[in-house]
Short mmCIF file of C-alpha atoms in Angstrom, two decimals:
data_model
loop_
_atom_site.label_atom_id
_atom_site.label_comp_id
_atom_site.label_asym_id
_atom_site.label_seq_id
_atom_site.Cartn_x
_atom_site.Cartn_y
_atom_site.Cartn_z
CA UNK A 375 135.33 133.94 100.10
CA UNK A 376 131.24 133.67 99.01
CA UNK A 377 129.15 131.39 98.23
CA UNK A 378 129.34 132.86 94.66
CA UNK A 379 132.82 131.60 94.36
CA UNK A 380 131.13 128.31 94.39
CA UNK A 381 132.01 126.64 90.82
CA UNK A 382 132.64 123.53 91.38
CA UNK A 383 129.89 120.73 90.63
CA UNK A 384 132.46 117.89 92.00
CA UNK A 385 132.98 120.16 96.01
CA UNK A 386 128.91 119.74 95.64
CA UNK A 387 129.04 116.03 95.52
CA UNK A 388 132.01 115.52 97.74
CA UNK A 389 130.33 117.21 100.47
CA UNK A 390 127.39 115.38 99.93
CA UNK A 391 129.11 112.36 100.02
CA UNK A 392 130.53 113.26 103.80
CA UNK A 393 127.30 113.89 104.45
CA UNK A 394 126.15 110.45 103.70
CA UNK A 395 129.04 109.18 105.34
CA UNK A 396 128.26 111.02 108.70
CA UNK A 397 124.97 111.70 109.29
CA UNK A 398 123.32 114.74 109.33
CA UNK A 399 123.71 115.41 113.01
CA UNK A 400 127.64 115.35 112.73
CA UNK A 401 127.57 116.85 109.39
CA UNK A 402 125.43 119.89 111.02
CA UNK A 403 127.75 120.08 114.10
CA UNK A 404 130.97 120.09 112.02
CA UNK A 405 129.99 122.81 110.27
CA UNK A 406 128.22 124.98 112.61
CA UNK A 407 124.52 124.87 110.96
CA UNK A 408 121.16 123.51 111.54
CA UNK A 409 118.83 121.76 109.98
CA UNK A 410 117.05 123.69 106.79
CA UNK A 411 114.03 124.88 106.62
CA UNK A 412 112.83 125.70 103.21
CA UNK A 413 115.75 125.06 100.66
CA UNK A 414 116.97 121.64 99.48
CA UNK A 415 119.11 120.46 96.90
CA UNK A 416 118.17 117.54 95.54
CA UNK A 417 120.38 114.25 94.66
CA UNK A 418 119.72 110.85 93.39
CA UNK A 419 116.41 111.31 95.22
CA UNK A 420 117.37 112.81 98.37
CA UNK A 421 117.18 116.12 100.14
CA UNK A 422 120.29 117.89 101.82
CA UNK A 423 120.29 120.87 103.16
CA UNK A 424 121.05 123.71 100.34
CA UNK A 425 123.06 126.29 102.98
CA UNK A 426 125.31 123.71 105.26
CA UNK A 427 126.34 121.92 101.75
CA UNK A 428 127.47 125.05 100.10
CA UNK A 429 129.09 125.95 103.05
CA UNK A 430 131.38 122.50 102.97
CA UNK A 431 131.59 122.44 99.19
CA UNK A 432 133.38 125.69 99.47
CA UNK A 433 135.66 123.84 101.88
CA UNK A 434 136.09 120.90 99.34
CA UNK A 435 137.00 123.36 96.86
CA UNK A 436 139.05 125.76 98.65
CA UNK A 437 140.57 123.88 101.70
CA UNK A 438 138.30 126.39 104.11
CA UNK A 439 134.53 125.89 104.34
CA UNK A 440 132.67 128.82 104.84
CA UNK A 441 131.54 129.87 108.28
CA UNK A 442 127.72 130.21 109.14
CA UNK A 443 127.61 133.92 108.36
CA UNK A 444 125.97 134.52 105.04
CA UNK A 445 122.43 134.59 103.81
CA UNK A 446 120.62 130.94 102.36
CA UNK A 447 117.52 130.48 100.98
CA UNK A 448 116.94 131.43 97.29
CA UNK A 449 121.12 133.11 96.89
CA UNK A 450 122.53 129.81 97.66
CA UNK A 451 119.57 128.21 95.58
CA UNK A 452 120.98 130.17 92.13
CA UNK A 453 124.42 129.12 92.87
CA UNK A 454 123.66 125.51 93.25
CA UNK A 455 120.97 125.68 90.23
CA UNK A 456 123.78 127.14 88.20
CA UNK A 457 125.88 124.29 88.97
CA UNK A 458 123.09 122.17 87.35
CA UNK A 459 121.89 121.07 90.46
CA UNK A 460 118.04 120.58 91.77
CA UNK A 461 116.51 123.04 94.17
CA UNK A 462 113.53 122.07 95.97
CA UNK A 463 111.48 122.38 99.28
CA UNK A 464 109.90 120.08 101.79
CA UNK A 465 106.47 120.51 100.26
CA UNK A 466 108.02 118.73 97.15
CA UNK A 467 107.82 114.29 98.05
CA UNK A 468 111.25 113.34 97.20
CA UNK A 469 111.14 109.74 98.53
CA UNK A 470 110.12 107.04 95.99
CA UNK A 471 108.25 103.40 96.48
CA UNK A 472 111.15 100.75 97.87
CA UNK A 473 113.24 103.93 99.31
CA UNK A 474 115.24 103.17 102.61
CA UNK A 475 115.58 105.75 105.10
CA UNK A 476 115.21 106.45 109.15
CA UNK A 477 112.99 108.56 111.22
CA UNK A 478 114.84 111.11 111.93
CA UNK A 479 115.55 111.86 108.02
CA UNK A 480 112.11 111.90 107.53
CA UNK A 481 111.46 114.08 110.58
CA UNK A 482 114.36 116.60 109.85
CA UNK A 483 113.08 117.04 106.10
CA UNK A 484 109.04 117.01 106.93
CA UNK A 485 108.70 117.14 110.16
CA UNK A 486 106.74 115.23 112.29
CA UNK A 487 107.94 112.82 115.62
CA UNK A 488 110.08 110.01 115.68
CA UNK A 489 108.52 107.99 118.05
CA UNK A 490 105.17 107.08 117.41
CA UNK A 491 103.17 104.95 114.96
CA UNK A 492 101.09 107.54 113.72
CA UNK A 493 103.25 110.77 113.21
CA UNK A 494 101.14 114.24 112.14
CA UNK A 495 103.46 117.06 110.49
CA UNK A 496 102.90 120.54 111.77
CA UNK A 497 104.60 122.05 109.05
CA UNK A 498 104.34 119.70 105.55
CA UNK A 499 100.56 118.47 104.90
CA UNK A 500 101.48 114.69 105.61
CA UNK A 501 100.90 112.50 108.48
CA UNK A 502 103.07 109.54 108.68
CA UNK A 503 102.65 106.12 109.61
CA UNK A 504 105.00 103.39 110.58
CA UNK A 505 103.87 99.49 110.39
CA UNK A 506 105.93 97.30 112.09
CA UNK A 507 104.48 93.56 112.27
CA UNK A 508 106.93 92.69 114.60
CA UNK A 509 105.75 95.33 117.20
CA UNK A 510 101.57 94.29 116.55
CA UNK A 511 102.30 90.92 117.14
CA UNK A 512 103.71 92.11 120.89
CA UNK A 513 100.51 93.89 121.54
CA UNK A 514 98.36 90.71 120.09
CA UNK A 515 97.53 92.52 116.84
CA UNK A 516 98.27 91.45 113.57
CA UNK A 517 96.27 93.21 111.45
CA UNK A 518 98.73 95.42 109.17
CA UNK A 519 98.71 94.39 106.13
CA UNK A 520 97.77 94.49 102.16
CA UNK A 521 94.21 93.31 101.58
CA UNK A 522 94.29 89.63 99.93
CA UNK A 523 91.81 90.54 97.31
CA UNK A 524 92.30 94.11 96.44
CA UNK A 525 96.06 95.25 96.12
CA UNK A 526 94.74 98.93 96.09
CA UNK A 527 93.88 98.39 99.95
CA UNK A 528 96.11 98.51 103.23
CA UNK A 529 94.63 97.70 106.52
CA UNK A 530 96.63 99.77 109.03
CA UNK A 531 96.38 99.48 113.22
CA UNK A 532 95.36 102.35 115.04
CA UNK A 533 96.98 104.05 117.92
CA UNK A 534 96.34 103.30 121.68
CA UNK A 535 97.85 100.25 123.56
CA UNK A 536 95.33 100.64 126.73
CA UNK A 537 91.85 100.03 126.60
CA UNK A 538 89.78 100.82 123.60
CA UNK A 539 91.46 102.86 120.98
CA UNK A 540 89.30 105.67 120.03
CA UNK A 541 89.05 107.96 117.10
CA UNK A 542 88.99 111.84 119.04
CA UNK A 543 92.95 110.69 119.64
CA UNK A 544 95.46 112.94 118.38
CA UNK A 545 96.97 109.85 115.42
CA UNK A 546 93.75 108.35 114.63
CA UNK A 547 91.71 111.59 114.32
CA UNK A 548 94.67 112.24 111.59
CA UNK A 549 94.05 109.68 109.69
CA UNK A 550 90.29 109.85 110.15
CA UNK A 551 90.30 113.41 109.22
CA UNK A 552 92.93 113.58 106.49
CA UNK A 553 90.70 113.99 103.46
CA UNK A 554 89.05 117.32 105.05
CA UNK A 555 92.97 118.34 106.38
CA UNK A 556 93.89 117.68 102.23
CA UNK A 557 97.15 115.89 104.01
CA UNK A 558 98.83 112.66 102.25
CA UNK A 559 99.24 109.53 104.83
CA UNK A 560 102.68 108.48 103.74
CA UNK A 561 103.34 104.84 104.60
CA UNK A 562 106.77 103.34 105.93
CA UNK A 563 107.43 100.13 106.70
CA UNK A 564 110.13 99.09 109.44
CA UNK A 565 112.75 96.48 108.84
CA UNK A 566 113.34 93.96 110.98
CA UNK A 567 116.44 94.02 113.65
CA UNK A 568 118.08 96.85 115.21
CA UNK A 569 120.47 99.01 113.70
CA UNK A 570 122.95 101.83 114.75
CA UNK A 571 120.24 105.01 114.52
CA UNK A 572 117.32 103.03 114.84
CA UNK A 573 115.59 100.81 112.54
CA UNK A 574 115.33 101.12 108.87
CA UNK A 575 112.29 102.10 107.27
CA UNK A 576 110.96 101.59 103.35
CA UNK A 577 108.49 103.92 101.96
CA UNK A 578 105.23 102.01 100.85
CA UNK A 579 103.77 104.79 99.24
CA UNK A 580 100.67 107.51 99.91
CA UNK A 581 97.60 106.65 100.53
CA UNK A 582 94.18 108.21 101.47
CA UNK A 583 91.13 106.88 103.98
CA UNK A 584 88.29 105.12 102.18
CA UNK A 585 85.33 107.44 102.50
CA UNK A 586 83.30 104.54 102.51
CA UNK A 587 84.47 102.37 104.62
CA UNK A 588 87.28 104.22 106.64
CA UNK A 589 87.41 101.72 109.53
CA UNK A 590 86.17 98.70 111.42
CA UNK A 591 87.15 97.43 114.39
CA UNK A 592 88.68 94.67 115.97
CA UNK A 593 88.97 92.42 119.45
CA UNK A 594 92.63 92.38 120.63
CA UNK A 595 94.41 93.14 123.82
CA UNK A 596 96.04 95.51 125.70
CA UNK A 597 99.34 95.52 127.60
CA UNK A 598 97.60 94.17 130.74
CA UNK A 599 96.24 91.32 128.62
CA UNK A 600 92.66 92.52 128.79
CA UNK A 601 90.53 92.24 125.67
CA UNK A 602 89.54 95.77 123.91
CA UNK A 603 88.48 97.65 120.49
CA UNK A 604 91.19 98.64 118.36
CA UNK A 605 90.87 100.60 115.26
CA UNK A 606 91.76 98.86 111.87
CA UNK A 607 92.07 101.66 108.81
CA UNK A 608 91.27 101.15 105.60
CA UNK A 609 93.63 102.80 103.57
CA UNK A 610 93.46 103.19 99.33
CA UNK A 611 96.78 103.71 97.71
CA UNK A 612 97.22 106.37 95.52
CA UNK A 613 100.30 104.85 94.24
CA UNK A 614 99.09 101.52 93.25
CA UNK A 615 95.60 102.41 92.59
CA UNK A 616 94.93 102.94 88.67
CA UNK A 617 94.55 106.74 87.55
CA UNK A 618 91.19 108.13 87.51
CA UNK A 619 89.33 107.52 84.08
CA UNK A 620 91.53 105.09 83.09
CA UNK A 621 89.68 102.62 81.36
CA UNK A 622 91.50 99.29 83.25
CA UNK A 623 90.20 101.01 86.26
CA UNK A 624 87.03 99.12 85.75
CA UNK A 625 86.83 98.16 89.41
CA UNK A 626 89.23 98.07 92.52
CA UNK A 627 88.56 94.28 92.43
CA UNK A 628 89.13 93.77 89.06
CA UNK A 629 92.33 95.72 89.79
CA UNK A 630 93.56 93.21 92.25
CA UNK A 631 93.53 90.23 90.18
CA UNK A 632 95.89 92.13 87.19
CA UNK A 633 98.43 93.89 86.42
CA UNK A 634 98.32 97.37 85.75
CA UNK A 635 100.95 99.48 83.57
CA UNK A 636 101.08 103.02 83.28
CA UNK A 637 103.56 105.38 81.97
CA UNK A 638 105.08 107.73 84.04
CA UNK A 639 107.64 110.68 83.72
CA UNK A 640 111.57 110.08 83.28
CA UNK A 641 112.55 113.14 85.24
CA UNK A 642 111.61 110.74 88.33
CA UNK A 643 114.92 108.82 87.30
CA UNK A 644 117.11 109.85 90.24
CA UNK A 645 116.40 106.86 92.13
CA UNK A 646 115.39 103.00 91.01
CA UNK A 647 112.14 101.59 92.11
CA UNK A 648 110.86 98.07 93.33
CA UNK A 649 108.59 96.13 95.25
CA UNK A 650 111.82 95.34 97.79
CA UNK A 651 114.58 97.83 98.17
CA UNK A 652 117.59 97.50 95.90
CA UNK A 653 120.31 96.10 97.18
CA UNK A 654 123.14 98.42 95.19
CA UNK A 655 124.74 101.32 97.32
CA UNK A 656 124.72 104.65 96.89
CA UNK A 657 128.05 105.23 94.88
CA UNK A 658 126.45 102.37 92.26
CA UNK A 659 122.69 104.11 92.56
CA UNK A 660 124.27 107.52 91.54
CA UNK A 661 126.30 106.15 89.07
CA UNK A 662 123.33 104.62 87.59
CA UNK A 663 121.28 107.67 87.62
CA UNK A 664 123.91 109.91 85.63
CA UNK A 665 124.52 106.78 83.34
CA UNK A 666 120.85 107.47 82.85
CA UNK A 667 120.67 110.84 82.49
CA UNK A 668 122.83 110.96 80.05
CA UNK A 669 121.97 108.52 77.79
CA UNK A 670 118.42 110.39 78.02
CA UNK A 671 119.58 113.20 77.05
CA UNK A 672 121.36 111.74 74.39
CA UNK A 673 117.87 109.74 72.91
CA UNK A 674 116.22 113.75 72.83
CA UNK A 675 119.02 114.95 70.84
CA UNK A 676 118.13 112.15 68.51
CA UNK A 677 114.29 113.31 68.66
CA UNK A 678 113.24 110.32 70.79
CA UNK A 679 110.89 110.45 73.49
CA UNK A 680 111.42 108.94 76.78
CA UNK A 681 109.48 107.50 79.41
CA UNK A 682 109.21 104.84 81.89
CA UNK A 683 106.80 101.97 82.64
CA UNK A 684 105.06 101.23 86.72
CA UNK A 685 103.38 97.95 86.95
CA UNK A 686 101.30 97.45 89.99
CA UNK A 687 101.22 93.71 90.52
CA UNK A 688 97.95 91.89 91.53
CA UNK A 689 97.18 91.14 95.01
CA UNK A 690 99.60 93.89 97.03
CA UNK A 691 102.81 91.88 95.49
CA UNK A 692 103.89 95.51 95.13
CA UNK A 693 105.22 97.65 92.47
CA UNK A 694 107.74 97.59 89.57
CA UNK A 695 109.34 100.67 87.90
CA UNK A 696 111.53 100.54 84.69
CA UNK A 697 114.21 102.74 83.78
CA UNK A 698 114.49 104.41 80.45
CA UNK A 699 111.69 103.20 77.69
CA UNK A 700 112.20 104.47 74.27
CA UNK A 701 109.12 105.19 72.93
CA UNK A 702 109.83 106.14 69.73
CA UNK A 703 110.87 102.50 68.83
CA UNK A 704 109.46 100.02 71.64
CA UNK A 705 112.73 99.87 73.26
CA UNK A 706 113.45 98.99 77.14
CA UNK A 707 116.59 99.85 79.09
CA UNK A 708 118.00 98.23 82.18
CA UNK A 709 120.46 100.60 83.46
CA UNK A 710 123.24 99.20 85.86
CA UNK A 711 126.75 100.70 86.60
CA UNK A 712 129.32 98.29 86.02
CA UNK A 713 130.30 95.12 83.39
CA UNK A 714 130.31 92.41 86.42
CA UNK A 715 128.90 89.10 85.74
CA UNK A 716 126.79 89.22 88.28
CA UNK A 717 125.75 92.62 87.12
CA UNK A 718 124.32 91.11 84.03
CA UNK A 719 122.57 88.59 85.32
CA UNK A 720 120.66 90.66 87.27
CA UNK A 721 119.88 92.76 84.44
CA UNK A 722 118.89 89.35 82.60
CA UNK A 723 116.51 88.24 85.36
CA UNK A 724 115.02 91.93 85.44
CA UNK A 725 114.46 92.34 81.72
CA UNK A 726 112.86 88.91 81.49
CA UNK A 727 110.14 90.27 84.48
CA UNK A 728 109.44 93.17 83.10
CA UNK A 729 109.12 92.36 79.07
CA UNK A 730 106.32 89.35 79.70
CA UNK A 731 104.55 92.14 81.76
CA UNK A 732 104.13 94.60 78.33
CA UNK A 733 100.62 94.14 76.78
CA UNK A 734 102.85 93.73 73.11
CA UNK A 735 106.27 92.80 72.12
CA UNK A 736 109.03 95.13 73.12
CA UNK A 737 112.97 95.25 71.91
CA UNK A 738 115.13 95.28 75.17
CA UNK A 739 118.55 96.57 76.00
CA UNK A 740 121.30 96.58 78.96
CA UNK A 741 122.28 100.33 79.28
CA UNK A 742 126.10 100.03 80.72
CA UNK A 743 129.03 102.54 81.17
CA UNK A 744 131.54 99.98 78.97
CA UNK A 745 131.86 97.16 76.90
CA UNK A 746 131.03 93.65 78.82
CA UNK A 747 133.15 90.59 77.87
CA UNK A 748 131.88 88.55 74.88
CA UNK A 749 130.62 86.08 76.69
CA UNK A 750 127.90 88.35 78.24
CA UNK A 751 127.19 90.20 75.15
CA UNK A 752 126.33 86.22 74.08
CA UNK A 753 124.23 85.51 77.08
CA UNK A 754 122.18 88.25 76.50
CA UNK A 755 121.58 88.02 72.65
CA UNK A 756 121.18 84.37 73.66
CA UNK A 757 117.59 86.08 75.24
CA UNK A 758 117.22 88.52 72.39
CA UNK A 759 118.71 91.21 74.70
CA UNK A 760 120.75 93.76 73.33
CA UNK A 761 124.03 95.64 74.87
CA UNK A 762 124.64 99.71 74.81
CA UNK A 763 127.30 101.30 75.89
CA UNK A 764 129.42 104.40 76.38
CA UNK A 765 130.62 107.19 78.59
CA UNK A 766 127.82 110.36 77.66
CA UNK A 767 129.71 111.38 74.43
CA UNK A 768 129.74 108.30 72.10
CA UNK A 769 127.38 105.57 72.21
CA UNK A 770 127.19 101.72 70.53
CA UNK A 771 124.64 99.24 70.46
CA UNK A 772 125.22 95.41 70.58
CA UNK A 773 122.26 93.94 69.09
CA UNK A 774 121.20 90.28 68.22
CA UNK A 775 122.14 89.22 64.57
#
């Protein structure tokens, strides 16, 4: 058995799914590899390692995995990107705004510790950072936080919990240097309470010093209770910061007080963006994504073109990401992978947000895998909403009379 016997797109997904399931430590340790390097294949947003998944999709497929003897790298990369998977490497960003993942994903993929706030890669140009409000407020700092009058700007607590933090340390010279390292700071938020593996984290997006003002500092104290200088960053997002040259972009305070829309690329589809993290699992998020996918495809056949829409909202309320927009004739789809009723209504609540933030009227549709009952099909043309459905090879559309 090789890895070219590999033809199986469903062993691929099945062994991802144990992965999931496991972790990637037992995953690893079951079948006898390490950690990856420099191949990934890429899934509904996440990386997993390219050689230790072929190895237990042959398993899937054949009832005997394949044992830790052949070559990875770009071989396994051809059979997995024959299989109409993606291949990619840690210097591609594969975690979106809202994303929920732990430490030691983010470590394993980019490198970088696990333990501290402040978290340099040696080997992928990012240094990460890790606010946790709950943590400050233990060490009698509190300043983390979006500023309240430009939503462009994140205030972010330097390193050092004894006497006065100082910029030659290893986490704050990171961040104070990053611009002349060309590294990304890429922002993660802890949730709150602990959890089997550690605490939860959601990715707030990249950001880069302010050249102008890049820090001040602050009285608070340390963990004998004596007052001292900390550090407080000034951080710009790049992700909720309007583009360069962009005409709305007429000044970061200006910024702050609206809402900004820009149009970004569908092929970022694998994985649904919002200010909070979604609350659907994984089995509904990849459902959602190949729902999407196809029905994409579908709209290019017809000559459409495709986007979607990111609205940073005013004042750091965060960001909002559509799925599928249909340029070609103003329409908007909300994408969700089952007929439930309380699948609908979310898609009614969503709709509603995101059509009053469009700068002109838009048509606006529920993308679903099947028909709903009547009485949803109602409640949405009830709001000028309209219904399509179908499995990838036939589609219908529901619209108000």
């Amino acid at each position: 058995m090789q890895i070219s016997d590999l033809t199986e797109p469903q062993a691929v997904l099945d062994a991802i799914s144990e992965y999931d399931e496991i972790g990637p430590e037992a995953f690893h340790s079951k079948y006898g590899f390490g950690p990856a390097i420099s191949y990934f294949v890429q899934v509904d947003g996440k990386l997993y390692d390219s050689k230790a998944i072929t190895a237990a999709a042959i398993g899937f497929q054949y009832g005997r995995p394949l044992q830790n003897d052949f070559k990875g790298g770009e071989p396994v990369a051809r059979v997995l990107r024959r299989l109409g998977f993606r291949i990619t490497g840690p210097g591609h960003w594969h975690y979106r705004i809202g994303e929920v993942t732990r430490r030691s994903e983010i470590s394993q993929i980019y490198g970088g510790g696990t333990q501290g706030g402040i978290e340099p890669s040696a080997r992928t140009p990012n240094v990460f950072l890790f606010t946790d409000p709950s943590a400050g407020a233990q060490h009698g700092y509190n300043f983390d936080g979006w500023d309240g009058d430009n939503s462009a700007v994140f205030h972010y607590t330097g390193e050092g919990q004894s006497g006065d933090q100082n910029i030659e340390s290893r986490g704050n010279f990171a961040i104070f240097n990053q611009t002349d390292a060309g590294r990304a700071l890429r922002l993660f938020a802890s949730e709150q309470g602990r959890r089997s593996g550690g605490k939860l984290q959601t990715y707030v997006g990249a950001f880069r010093i302010d050249s102008d003002r890049p820090f001040r500092l602050e009285d608070a104290p340390d963990n004998s209770g004596a007052m001292r200088k900390v550090i407080v960053f000034r951080l710009i997002s790049d992700d909720a910061a309007p583009n360069a040259g962009d005409p709305r972009a007429e000044s970061p305070e200006k910024s702050a007080q609206q809402t900004v829309m820009e149009i970004i690329d569908p092929e970022r589809n694998d994985v649904y963006e919002y200010e909070t993290s979604p609350a659907t699992g994984k089995l509904a998020r990849r459902q959602e994504a190949r729902l999407v996918r196809s029905f994409e495809d579908h709209l290019r056949q017809e000559g459409h073109e495709v986007s979607r829409r990111k609205f940073t909202l005013p004042r750091g309320q965060g960001v909002l990401i559509t799925d599928t927009f249909d340029e070609t004739v103003s329409v908007l789809y909300e994408a969700k992978s089952d007929i439930k009723r309380s699948t609908i209504r979310l898609a009614l609540g969503q709709i509603l947000d995101y059509r009053r933030l469009f700068d002109s009227a838009v048509g606006a549709r529920v993308l679903l895998p099947s028909m709903p009952s009547d009485d949803l099909i109602e409640l949405l043309h009830d709001y000028d909403i309209g219904v399509t459905f179908g499995d990838g090879e036939a589609w219908e559309t529901l619209d108000p009379a």
